[in-house]
Amino acid sequence: MAQLTMVEALNKALDEALREDERVCLMGQDIGVNGGVFRVTKDLQSTHGTDRVMDTPLAECGIIGTAVGMAVHGMRPVAEIQFSGFTMQAFDQIEQNMARLHNRTQGRYTVSMVMRTPFGGGIRAVEHHSESREAYWVHTPGLKCVIPSGPRNARALLRAAIECDDPVIFYEPKAVYRAFREEVPDTPETIELGQAEVFRTGSDVTLVTYGAMVRPVKEAAEDLADEHGIDAECIDLLTVSPMDTDTVTESVRRTGRCIIVHEGHRTCGVGAEVAARVTEDAFEHLVAPVRRITGFDVPFPYFQVEQHALPEADDIIEAVRDAMTWD
Amino acid sequence: MSIDPHAHTPPIERRSSHESGEVTPPPHASAFSTRAIDPGRIECLQILDEHGNVEQGMDPGFTDEQLLDVHRAMVLSRAFDSRMLTMQRQGEMGTFAPNIGQEACMIGQVWPLTKDDWFAPSYRSFGAQIWRGWSMERLMKLWAGYHEGFVPPPDVNDYPFSIVIGAQVPPAVGTAMAMRRRKEANCVVVNFGDGAFSQGAVAESLNFAAVDNAPVIFVCENNGWAISTPLTKQTRVESLAIRGMGYGVPSIRVDGNDILAMMVATRDAADRARNGEGPTLIEAVTYRMSLHTTADDPTVYRDEALVDPWQDRCPIRRFEAWLKRRGLLDGAACDRIKADCEAQVLAARDAFRESAEAKPREIFDYLYVDTTVTLERQKAEYFKRLDRKGVE
Ligand SMILES: Cc1ncc(C[n+]2csc(CCOP(=O)(O)OP(=O)(O)O)c2C)c(N)n1
Ligand SMILES: [Mg+2]
């Protein structure tokens, strides 16, 4: 067991995949000698060579489009887009080919590839470096979208994503990249895609979240228990598409209350989907309205003010207390 | 137009190592006419050699005042650069992209523009932005994470700089297309890097400009690097100017560390644009002498010995050598200008410190011309949060 950061854990998963499966290859901007701007691919090129760990030209549409072609012809590319803000340049290839070729060819071709990209705020970055646009991928039929929250599940989920026969968007919460270390086992492990994790059990309210927001949710849950005698159940979705509705609704049937927390914009965000499913599947158990604590429907604010626009534990505590007294 | 690209490739020394990322500056132009841009072939332009000599008959004849203005602008750009690095290290700035060594590209590309022309910069263009009338205080705010830094000053027709590589290029062409339709004798300059030239948006833009005969000047600042990616991994052509030819855009390769060549090339491109002769591509060959940004560590991926030869090609030093020989400057005058520029930057820093103010209550503003009900409700919720936190 080693104590790893999320960056190191992802590096480990990639290294293992490259060693175990000769079909796996990595591609992206500055991922070779530089090891990626966040160092997720550190030393992988010197270990595995330039054909398996490729520095590409500065063209996201080209990266994803060619990765699709490699996947169709039997390889398992893991493409890195330097920041999720620059996946927009690749939207064409994601939508037209990555998500659809399997369907267009009625299963004749598979697109077994992963697009990794860091997302989210909290690192005092310039514009276009802090967005959370997972809703685009959730909204696109044919894609899976996975969002780890810590070093250990990042390593296990990335392994599962690479093994997955369908195209996976692997969205990495960069605020967590080096935020803390965690025990990561030496032997490989996977987490099944599409499986949420209940990381705290409770009986009063269900808090649903993922990615970097897991930490403020955890903090809020502890505070609610210590200061207010409120027992929150906390769910980390881990895969936002396909969404593990059953784990969420099963919990809400017991607690009667549901609050969703994410950084991404509210309108048509993941929280909207969770709320709709809870209303459809657990309506008769609800004792308070489902609430969303999310990023607002504005461009991600400049970094001098970003901290105010990101959900915090206090926002969650306030919403939970409202829900407890709702009638 | 002749279409054998190799016939028109400027004679460039072969790179010593394929992966080294070395960029050799264009050789001295053998012939120079008053019109630097020949639509039929790619000319290679250098006027001021590395020792600050101008060959007989090559002097473009700029006035003393013009020469001293651009000199000061280059010195100011460098003073701003080094102060920003200091402020970044002291925690006053966010990530910052220095452009030391690229001052001749910077100033040369916007030098012939008037107030009614437009400039669409990438993020490494502060020297040019200052020349265009963006105050240094405003640019400091931008890099320090205040929204107002992106707002063009009232009398400046420019786009805010683009962080997204290549994204500024299509709108720049569109603005030029509008100029032609509005029968204005103006032009647009858009700059981007060697890495940006790999983006589809840039390719599409060249084609639109050519097809529309739009009055736009594409300035590709080829500084040899896109973060850790050397030019040799970005492209297999030796000169990016060749790409313009493929779209029917007259193209020229310029020594980007030669301010006189940059001024001549941009002036001629602007004249062509204003005369209805359409777009031009200028490949300015220069070098990224410093960090990609303050978040970058070039020692991981490049041998710093590669930078050494570029010290001798310093655009400021070589221009000063020539200005001194012409009797326009002497050592004392150079020192005085440098001190003046540094003082100007310090004054801007002080003004920045005085006026920089985080305005968390503004994040809902300016999203729509007419705001929406949903947004107003979210804003109320957000204001409640700020009140609870005691944030003004
Ligand atoms: C569309 C897009 N992809 C990736 C990035 C990340 N990025 C920022 S600067 C840069 C390299 C740019 O190189 P170049 O165009 O040569 O300009 P230079 O930095 O040399 O001025 C990259 C990859 C980005 N900002 N936008
Ligand atoms: Mg470059």
PDB file of N, CA, C and O and ligand atoms in Angstrom, chain A residues 29-30 37 58-60 81-83 85-87 89 127-129, chain B residues 97-98 102 122-124 162-167 192-199 220-229 234 288 292-293, ligand 1:
ATOM      1  N   GLN A  29      -1.656  16.637 -25.603  1.00  0.00           N
ATOM      2  CA  GLN A  29      -0.681  17.731 -25.695  1.00  0.00           C
ATOM      3  C   GLN A  29       0.238  17.716 -24.482  1.00  0.00           C
ATOM      4  O   GLN A  29      -0.239  17.691 -23.346  1.00  0.00           O
ATOM      5  N   ASP A  30       1.523  17.722 -24.728  1.00  0.00           N
ATOM      6  CA  ASP A  30       2.527  17.860 -23.657  1.00  0.00           C
ATOM      7  C   ASP A  30       2.522  16.697 -22.665  1.00  0.00           C
ATOM      8  O   ASP A  30       2.953  16.855 -21.527  1.00  0.00           O
ATOM      9  N   VAL A  37       0.595  18.706 -18.205  1.00  0.00           N
ATOM     10  CA  VAL A  37       0.764  19.935 -17.422  1.00  0.00           C
ATOM     11  C   VAL A  37       0.476  19.698 -15.937  1.00  0.00           C
ATOM     12  O   VAL A  37       0.941  20.444 -15.089  1.00  0.00           O
ATOM     13  N   LEU A  58      -1.285  20.604 -31.501  1.00  0.00           N
ATOM     14  CA  LEU A  58      -2.220  21.350 -30.649  1.00  0.00           C
ATOM     15  C   LEU A  58      -3.611  21.399 -31.293  1.00  0.00           C
ATOM     16  O   LEU A  58      -4.014  22.442 -31.821  1.00  0.00           O
ATOM     17  N   ALA A  59      -4.309  20.282 -31.285  1.00  0.00           N
ATOM     18  CA  ALA A  59      -5.587  20.223 -31.992  1.00  0.00           C
ATOM     19  C   ALA A  59      -6.485  19.173 -31.355  1.00  0.00           C
ATOM     20  O   ALA A  59      -6.319  17.980 -31.589  1.00  0.00           O
ATOM     21  N   GLU A  60      -7.414  19.618 -30.545  1.00  0.00           N
ATOM     22  CA  GLU A  60      -8.249  18.685 -29.785  1.00  0.00           C
ATOM     23  C   GLU A  60      -9.158  17.876 -30.685  1.00  0.00           C
ATOM     24  O   GLU A  60      -9.394  16.685 -30.440  1.00  0.00           O
ATOM     25  N   ILE A  81      -7.240  15.604 -22.828  1.00  0.00           N
ATOM     26  CA  ILE A  81      -7.453  16.995 -23.230  1.00  0.00           C
ATOM     27  C   ILE A  81      -6.981  17.835 -22.047  1.00  0.00           C
ATOM     28  O   ILE A  81      -7.394  17.598 -20.901  1.00  0.00           O
ATOM     29  N   GLN A  82      -6.121  18.797 -22.332  1.00  0.00           N
ATOM     30  CA  GLN A  82      -5.354  19.456 -21.267  1.00  0.00           C
ATOM     31  C   GLN A  82      -6.237  20.084 -20.174  1.00  0.00           C
ATOM     32  O   GLN A  82      -5.925  19.988 -18.989  1.00  0.00           O
ATOM     33  N   PHE A  83      -7.323  20.709 -20.579  1.00  0.00           N
ATOM     34  CA  PHE A  83      -8.329  21.222 -19.639  1.00  0.00           C
ATOM     35  C   PHE A  83      -9.695  20.959 -20.268  1.00  0.00           C
ATOM     36  O   PHE A  83      -9.822  21.024 -21.494  1.00  0.00           O
ATOM     37  N   GLY A  85     -12.105  22.772 -20.550  1.00  0.00           N
ATOM     38  CA  GLY A  85     -12.527  23.921 -21.367  1.00  0.00           C
ATOM     39  C   GLY A  85     -12.167  23.752 -22.832  1.00  0.00           C
ATOM     40  O   GLY A  85     -12.781  24.373 -23.702  1.00  0.00           O
ATOM     41  N   PHE A  86     -11.202  22.900 -23.122  1.00  0.00           N
ATOM     42  CA  PHE A  86     -10.764  22.723 -24.510  1.00  0.00           C
ATOM     43  C   PHE A  86     -11.309  21.446 -25.137  1.00  0.00           C
ATOM     44  O   PHE A  86     -10.864  21.026 -26.198  1.00  0.00           O
ATOM     45  N   THR A  87     -12.279  20.815 -24.451  1.00  0.00           N
ATOM     46  CA  THR A  87     -12.966  19.696 -25.094  1.00  0.00           C
ATOM     47  C   THR A  87     -13.942  20.215 -26.148  1.00  0.00           C
ATOM     48  O   THR A  87     -14.393  19.454 -26.990  1.00  0.00           O
ATOM     49  N   GLN A  89     -13.382  22.110 -28.603  1.00  0.00           N
ATOM     50  CA  GLN A  89     -12.785  21.979 -29.937  1.00  0.00           C
ATOM     51  C   GLN A  89     -12.987  20.559 -30.466  1.00  0.00           C
ATOM     52  O   GLN A  89     -12.952  20.337 -31.672  1.00  0.00           O
ATOM     53  N   GLU A 127      -9.550  32.249 -17.257  1.00  0.00           N
ATOM     54  CA  GLU A 127     -10.837  31.767 -17.768  1.00  0.00           C
ATOM     55  C   GLU A 127     -10.653  30.529 -18.652  1.00  0.00           C
ATOM     56  O   GLU A 127      -9.592  30.298 -19.209  1.00  0.00           O
ATOM     57  N   HIS A 128     -11.720  29.770 -18.773  1.00  0.00           N
ATOM     58  CA  HIS A 128     -11.756  28.517 -19.534  1.00  0.00           C
ATOM     59  C   HIS A 128     -10.934  27.393 -18.891  1.00  0.00           C
ATOM     60  O   HIS A 128     -10.674  26.381 -19.529  1.00  0.00           O
ATOM     61  N   HIS A 129     -10.498  27.569 -17.662  1.00  0.00           N
ATOM     62  CA  HIS A 129      -9.726  26.523 -16.998  1.00  0.00           C
ATOM     63  C   HIS A 129     -10.456  25.966 -15.774  1.00  0.00           C
ATOM     64  O   HIS A 129      -9.861  25.233 -14.999  1.00  0.00           O
TER      65      HIS A 129
ATOM     66  N   ALA B  97       1.933  34.793 -18.699  1.00  0.00           N
ATOM     67  CA  ALA B  97       2.718  34.319 -19.852  1.00  0.00           C
ATOM     68  C   ALA B  97       3.694  35.400 -20.302  1.00  0.00           C
ATOM     69  O   ALA B  97       3.282  36.373 -20.926  1.00  0.00           O
ATOM     70  N   PRO B  98       4.967  35.256 -19.992  1.00  0.00           N
ATOM     71  CA  PRO B  98       5.939  36.284 -20.379  1.00  0.00           C
ATOM     72  C   PRO B  98       6.192  36.282 -21.891  1.00  0.00           C
ATOM     73  O   PRO B  98       5.960  35.271 -22.542  1.00  0.00           O
ATOM     74  N   GLN B 102      10.193  38.543 -27.678  1.00  0.00           N
ATOM     75  CA  GLN B 102       9.223  38.641 -28.769  1.00  0.00           C
ATOM     76  C   GLN B 102       8.734  40.080 -28.959  1.00  0.00           C
ATOM     77  O   GLN B 102       7.698  40.318 -29.582  1.00  0.00           O
ATOM     78  N   SER B 122      -3.764  37.004 -29.038  1.00  0.00           N
ATOM     79  CA  SER B 122      -3.719  35.853 -28.140  1.00  0.00           C
ATOM     80  C   SER B 122      -3.162  36.351 -26.802  1.00  0.00           C
ATOM     81  O   SER B 122      -2.898  37.527 -26.628  1.00  0.00           O
ATOM     82  N   TYR B 123      -2.975  35.415 -25.879  1.00  0.00           N
ATOM     83  CA  TYR B 123      -2.697  35.827 -24.490  1.00  0.00           C
ATOM     84  C   TYR B 123      -1.288  36.354 -24.253  1.00  0.00           C
ATOM     85  O   TYR B 123      -1.018  36.918 -23.200  1.00  0.00           O
ATOM     86  N   ARG B 124      -0.372  36.138 -25.211  1.00  0.00           N
ATOM     87  CA  ARG B 124       1.011  36.538 -24.959  1.00  0.00           C
ATOM     88  C   ARG B 124       1.306  37.886 -25.615  1.00  0.00           C
ATOM     89  O   ARG B 124       2.389  38.132 -26.099  1.00  0.00           O
ATOM     90  N   SER B 162      -7.330  36.132 -26.224  1.00  0.00           N
ATOM     91  CA  SER B 162      -7.936  34.810 -26.177  1.00  0.00           C
ATOM     92  C   SER B 162      -7.022  33.827 -25.459  1.00  0.00           C
ATOM     93  O   SER B 162      -5.867  33.660 -25.814  1.00  0.00           O
ATOM     94  N   ILE B 163      -7.581  33.208 -24.444  1.00  0.00           N
ATOM     95  CA  ILE B 163      -6.885  32.130 -23.731  1.00  0.00           C
ATOM     96  C   ILE B 163      -6.999  30.843 -24.532  1.00  0.00           C
ATOM     97  O   ILE B 163      -6.111  30.010 -24.527  1.00  0.00           O
ATOM     98  N   VAL B 164      -8.132  30.712 -25.200  1.00  0.00           N
ATOM     99  CA  VAL B 164      -8.376  29.487 -25.956  1.00  0.00           C
ATOM    100  C   VAL B 164      -7.614  29.584 -27.272  1.00  0.00           C
ATOM    101  O   VAL B 164      -7.817  30.508 -28.051  1.00  0.00           O
ATOM    102  N   ILE B 165      -6.746  28.613 -27.494  1.00  0.00           N
ATOM    103  CA  ILE B 165      -5.833  28.686 -28.630  1.00  0.00           C
ATOM    104  C   ILE B 165      -6.589  28.701 -29.958  1.00  0.00           C
ATOM    105  O   ILE B 165      -7.367  27.795 -30.256  1.00  0.00           O
ATOM    106  N   GLY B 166      -6.365  29.756 -30.722  1.00  0.00           N
ATOM    107  CA  GLY B 166      -6.946  29.855 -32.059  1.00  0.00           C
ATOM    108  C   GLY B 166      -8.355  30.388 -32.103  1.00  0.00           C
ATOM    109  O   GLY B 166      -8.851  30.738 -33.172  1.00  0.00           O
ATOM    110  N   ALA B 167      -9.022  30.501 -30.952  1.00  0.00           N
ATOM    111  CA  ALA B 167     -10.437  30.886 -30.953  1.00  0.00           C
ATOM    112  C   ALA B 167     -10.654  32.329 -31.409  1.00  0.00           C
ATOM    113  O   ALA B 167     -11.745  32.692 -31.844  1.00  0.00           O
ATOM    114  N   PHE B 192      -1.433  34.706 -33.485  1.00  0.00           N
ATOM    115  CA  PHE B 192      -1.558  33.374 -32.881  1.00  0.00           C
ATOM    116  C   PHE B 192      -0.193  32.705 -32.973  1.00  0.00           C
ATOM    117  O   PHE B 192       0.702  33.179 -33.671  1.00  0.00           O
ATOM    118  N   GLY B 193      -0.048  31.574 -32.275  1.00  0.00           N
ATOM    119  CA  GLY B 193       1.262  30.947 -32.193  1.00  0.00           C
ATOM    120  C   GLY B 193       1.472  29.827 -33.200  1.00  0.00           C
ATOM    121  O   GLY B 193       0.566  29.471 -33.952  1.00  0.00           O
ATOM    122  N   ASP B 194       2.668  29.281 -33.177  1.00  0.00           N
ATOM    123  CA  ASP B 194       2.982  28.138 -34.040  1.00  0.00           C
ATOM    124  C   ASP B 194       2.128  26.933 -33.661  1.00  0.00           C
ATOM    125  O   ASP B 194       1.701  26.164 -34.515  1.00  0.00           O
ATOM    126  N   GLY B 195       1.853  26.793 -32.353  1.00  0.00           N
ATOM    127  CA  GLY B 195       0.985  25.703 -31.915  1.00  0.00           C
ATOM    128  C   GLY B 195      -0.434  25.923 -32.405  1.00  0.00           C
ATOM    129  O   GLY B 195      -1.094  25.005 -32.905  1.00  0.00           O
ATOM    130  N   ALA B 196      -0.893  27.154 -32.304  1.00  0.00           N
ATOM    131  CA  ALA B 196      -2.259  27.483 -32.712  1.00  0.00           C
ATOM    132  C   ALA B 196      -2.514  27.149 -34.178  1.00  0.00           C
ATOM    133  O   ALA B 196      -3.644  26.862 -34.572  1.00  0.00           O
ATOM    134  N   PHE B 197      -1.442  27.177 -34.952  1.00  0.00           N
ATOM    135  CA  PHE B 197      -1.612  26.913 -36.383  1.00  0.00           C
ATOM    136  C   PHE B 197      -2.079  25.474 -36.639  1.00  0.00           C
ATOM    137  O   PHE B 197      -2.477  25.121 -37.745  1.00  0.00           O
ATOM    138  N   SER B 198      -2.035  24.621 -35.626  1.00  0.00           N
ATOM    139  CA  SER B 198      -2.546  23.261 -35.795  1.00  0.00           C
ATOM    140  C   SER B 198      -4.056  23.183 -35.612  1.00  0.00           C
ATOM    141  O   SER B 198      -4.643  22.121 -35.828  1.00  0.00           O
ATOM    142  N   GLN B 199      -4.669  24.263 -35.154  1.00  0.00           N
ATOM    143  CA  GLN B 199      -6.109  24.229 -34.893  1.00  0.00           C
ATOM    144  C   GLN B 199      -6.918  24.348 -36.184  1.00  0.00           C
ATOM    145  O   GLN B 199      -6.593  25.164 -37.063  1.00  0.00           O
ATOM    146  N   CYS B 220       1.441  34.955 -37.471  1.00  0.00           N
ATOM    147  CA  CYS B 220       1.774  33.759 -36.715  1.00  0.00           C
ATOM    148  C   CYS B 220       3.120  33.993 -36.040  1.00  0.00           C
ATOM    149  O   CYS B 220       4.143  34.121 -36.714  1.00  0.00           O
ATOM    150  N   GLU B 221       3.089  34.091 -34.729  1.00  0.00           N
ATOM    151  CA  GLU B 221       4.347  34.262 -33.992  1.00  0.00           C
ATOM    152  C   GLU B 221       4.932  32.884 -33.756  1.00  0.00           C
ATOM    153  O   GLU B 221       4.544  32.188 -32.817  1.00  0.00           O
ATOM    154  N   ASN B 222       5.836  32.527 -34.616  1.00  0.00           N
ATOM    155  CA  ASN B 222       6.464  31.209 -34.515  1.00  0.00           C
ATOM    156  C   ASN B 222       7.637  31.308 -33.548  1.00  0.00           C
ATOM    157  O   ASN B 222       8.743  31.686 -33.934  1.00  0.00           O
ATOM    158  N   ASN B 223       7.361  30.972 -32.291  1.00  0.00           N
ATOM    159  CA  ASN B 223       8.425  31.073 -31.277  1.00  0.00           C
ATOM    160  C   ASN B 223       9.021  29.705 -30.943  1.00  0.00           C
ATOM    161  O   ASN B 223       9.692  29.533 -29.934  1.00  0.00           O
ATOM    162  N   GLY B 224       8.739  28.728 -31.809  1.00  0.00           N
ATOM    163  CA  GLY B 224       9.426  27.438 -31.691  1.00  0.00           C
ATOM    164  C   GLY B 224       8.818  26.467 -30.703  1.00  0.00           C
ATOM    165  O   GLY B 224       9.147  25.287 -30.716  1.00  0.00           O
ATOM    166  N   TRP B 225       7.915  26.924 -29.869  1.00  0.00           N
ATOM    167  CA  TRP B 225       7.392  26.071 -28.808  1.00  0.00           C
ATOM    168  C   TRP B 225       5.905  26.304 -28.579  1.00  0.00           C
ATOM    169  O   TRP B 225       5.426  27.435 -28.666  1.00  0.00           O
ATOM    170  N   ALA B 226       5.217  25.235 -28.244  1.00  0.00           N
ATOM    171  CA  ALA B 226       3.852  25.308 -27.718  1.00  0.00           C
ATOM    172  C   ALA B 226       3.912  24.533 -26.401  1.00  0.00           C
ATOM    173  O   ALA B 226       3.930  23.310 -26.400  1.00  0.00           O
ATOM    174  N   ILE B 227       4.032  25.233 -25.311  1.00  0.00           N
ATOM    175  CA  ILE B 227       4.391  24.645 -24.016  1.00  0.00           C
ATOM    176  C   ILE B 227       5.628  23.768 -24.225  1.00  0.00           C
ATOM    177  O   ILE B 227       6.696  24.302 -24.555  1.00  0.00           O
ATOM    178  N   SER B 228       5.501  22.447 -24.095  1.00  0.00           N
ATOM    179  CA  SER B 228       6.694  21.593 -24.199  1.00  0.00           C
ATOM    180  C   SER B 228       6.878  21.041 -25.611  1.00  0.00           C
ATOM    181  O   SER B 228       7.800  20.279 -25.861  1.00  0.00           O
ATOM    182  N   THR B 229       5.966  21.393 -26.500  1.00  0.00           N
ATOM    183  CA  THR B 229       5.983  20.785 -27.829  1.00  0.00           C
ATOM    184  C   THR B 229       6.787  21.641 -28.801  1.00  0.00           C
ATOM    185  O   THR B 229       6.394  22.769 -29.112  1.00  0.00           O
ATOM    186  N   GLN B 234       5.125  19.708 -33.998  1.00  0.00           N
ATOM    187  CA  GLN B 234       3.875  20.378 -34.326  1.00  0.00           C
ATOM    188  C   GLN B 234       3.590  20.275 -35.816  1.00  0.00           C
ATOM    189  O   GLN B 234       2.438  20.231 -36.235  1.00  0.00           O
ATOM    190  N   ARG B 288      10.672  31.650 -27.970  1.00  0.00           N
ATOM    191  CA  ARG B 288      10.170  31.812 -26.601  1.00  0.00           C
ATOM    192  C   ARG B 288      11.345  31.624 -25.659  1.00  0.00           C
ATOM    193  O   ARG B 288      11.733  30.509 -25.351  1.00  0.00           O
ATOM    194  N   HIS B 292       6.871  29.062 -20.622  1.00  0.00           N
ATOM    195  CA  HIS B 292       5.580  29.167 -21.315  1.00  0.00           C
ATOM    196  C   HIS B 292       4.662  30.081 -20.499  1.00  0.00           C
ATOM    197  O   HIS B 292       4.146  31.065 -21.005  1.00  0.00           O
ATOM    198  N   THR B 293       4.442  29.698 -19.261  1.00  0.00           N
ATOM    199  CA  THR B 293       3.790  30.587 -18.304  1.00  0.00           C
ATOM    200  C   THR B 293       4.485  30.339 -16.971  1.00  0.00           C
ATOM    201  O   THR B 293       5.315  29.441 -16.859  1.00  0.00           O
TER     202      THR B 293
HETATM  203  C1  LIG C   1      -7.846  25.118 -27.466  1.00  0.00           C
HETATM  204  C2  LIG C   1      -6.762  25.089 -26.448  1.00  0.00           C
HETATM  205  N1  LIG C   1      -6.071  23.967 -26.247  1.00  0.00           N
HETATM  206  C3  LIG C   1      -5.086  23.927 -25.326  1.00  0.00           C
HETATM  207  C4  LIG C   1      -4.777  25.022 -24.585  1.00  0.00           C
HETATM  208  C5  LIG C   1      -3.672  24.960 -23.532  1.00  0.00           C
HETATM  209  N2  LIG C   1      -2.523  25.736 -24.016  1.00  0.00           N
HETATM  210  C6  LIG C   1      -2.334  27.007 -23.608  1.00  0.00           C
HETATM  211  S1  LIG C   1      -1.044  27.718 -24.370  1.00  0.00           S
HETATM  212  C7  LIG C   1      -0.687  26.344 -25.259  1.00  0.00           C
HETATM  213  C8  LIG C   1       0.432  26.359 -26.234  1.00  0.00           C
HETATM  214  C9  LIG C   1       0.291  27.428 -27.268  1.00  0.00           C
HETATM  215  O1  LIG C   1       1.363  27.437 -28.144  1.00  0.00           O
HETATM  216  P1  LIG C   1       1.469  28.502 -29.308  1.00  0.00           P
HETATM  217  O2  LIG C   1       0.207  28.553 -30.090  1.00  0.00           O
HETATM  218  O3  LIG C   1       2.707  28.213 -30.066  1.00  0.00           O
HETATM  219  O4  LIG C   1       1.597  29.903 -28.556  1.00  0.00           O
HETATM  220  P2  LIG C   1       2.739  30.376 -27.549  1.00  0.00           P
HETATM  221  O5  LIG C   1       2.345  29.889 -26.193  1.00  0.00           O
HETATM  222  O6  LIG C   1       4.031  29.806 -28.010  1.00  0.00           O
HETATM  223  O7  LIG C   1       2.709  31.853 -27.604  1.00  0.00           O
HETATM  224  C10 LIG C   1      -1.592  25.324 -24.921  1.00  0.00           C
HETATM  225  C11 LIG C   1      -1.537  23.963 -25.472  1.00  0.00           C
HETATM  226  C12 LIG C   1      -5.538  26.179 -24.798  1.00  0.00           C
HETATM  227  N3  LIG C   1      -5.333  27.305 -24.104  1.00  0.00           N
HETATM  228  N4  LIG C   1      -6.516  26.200 -25.741  1.00  0.00           N
END
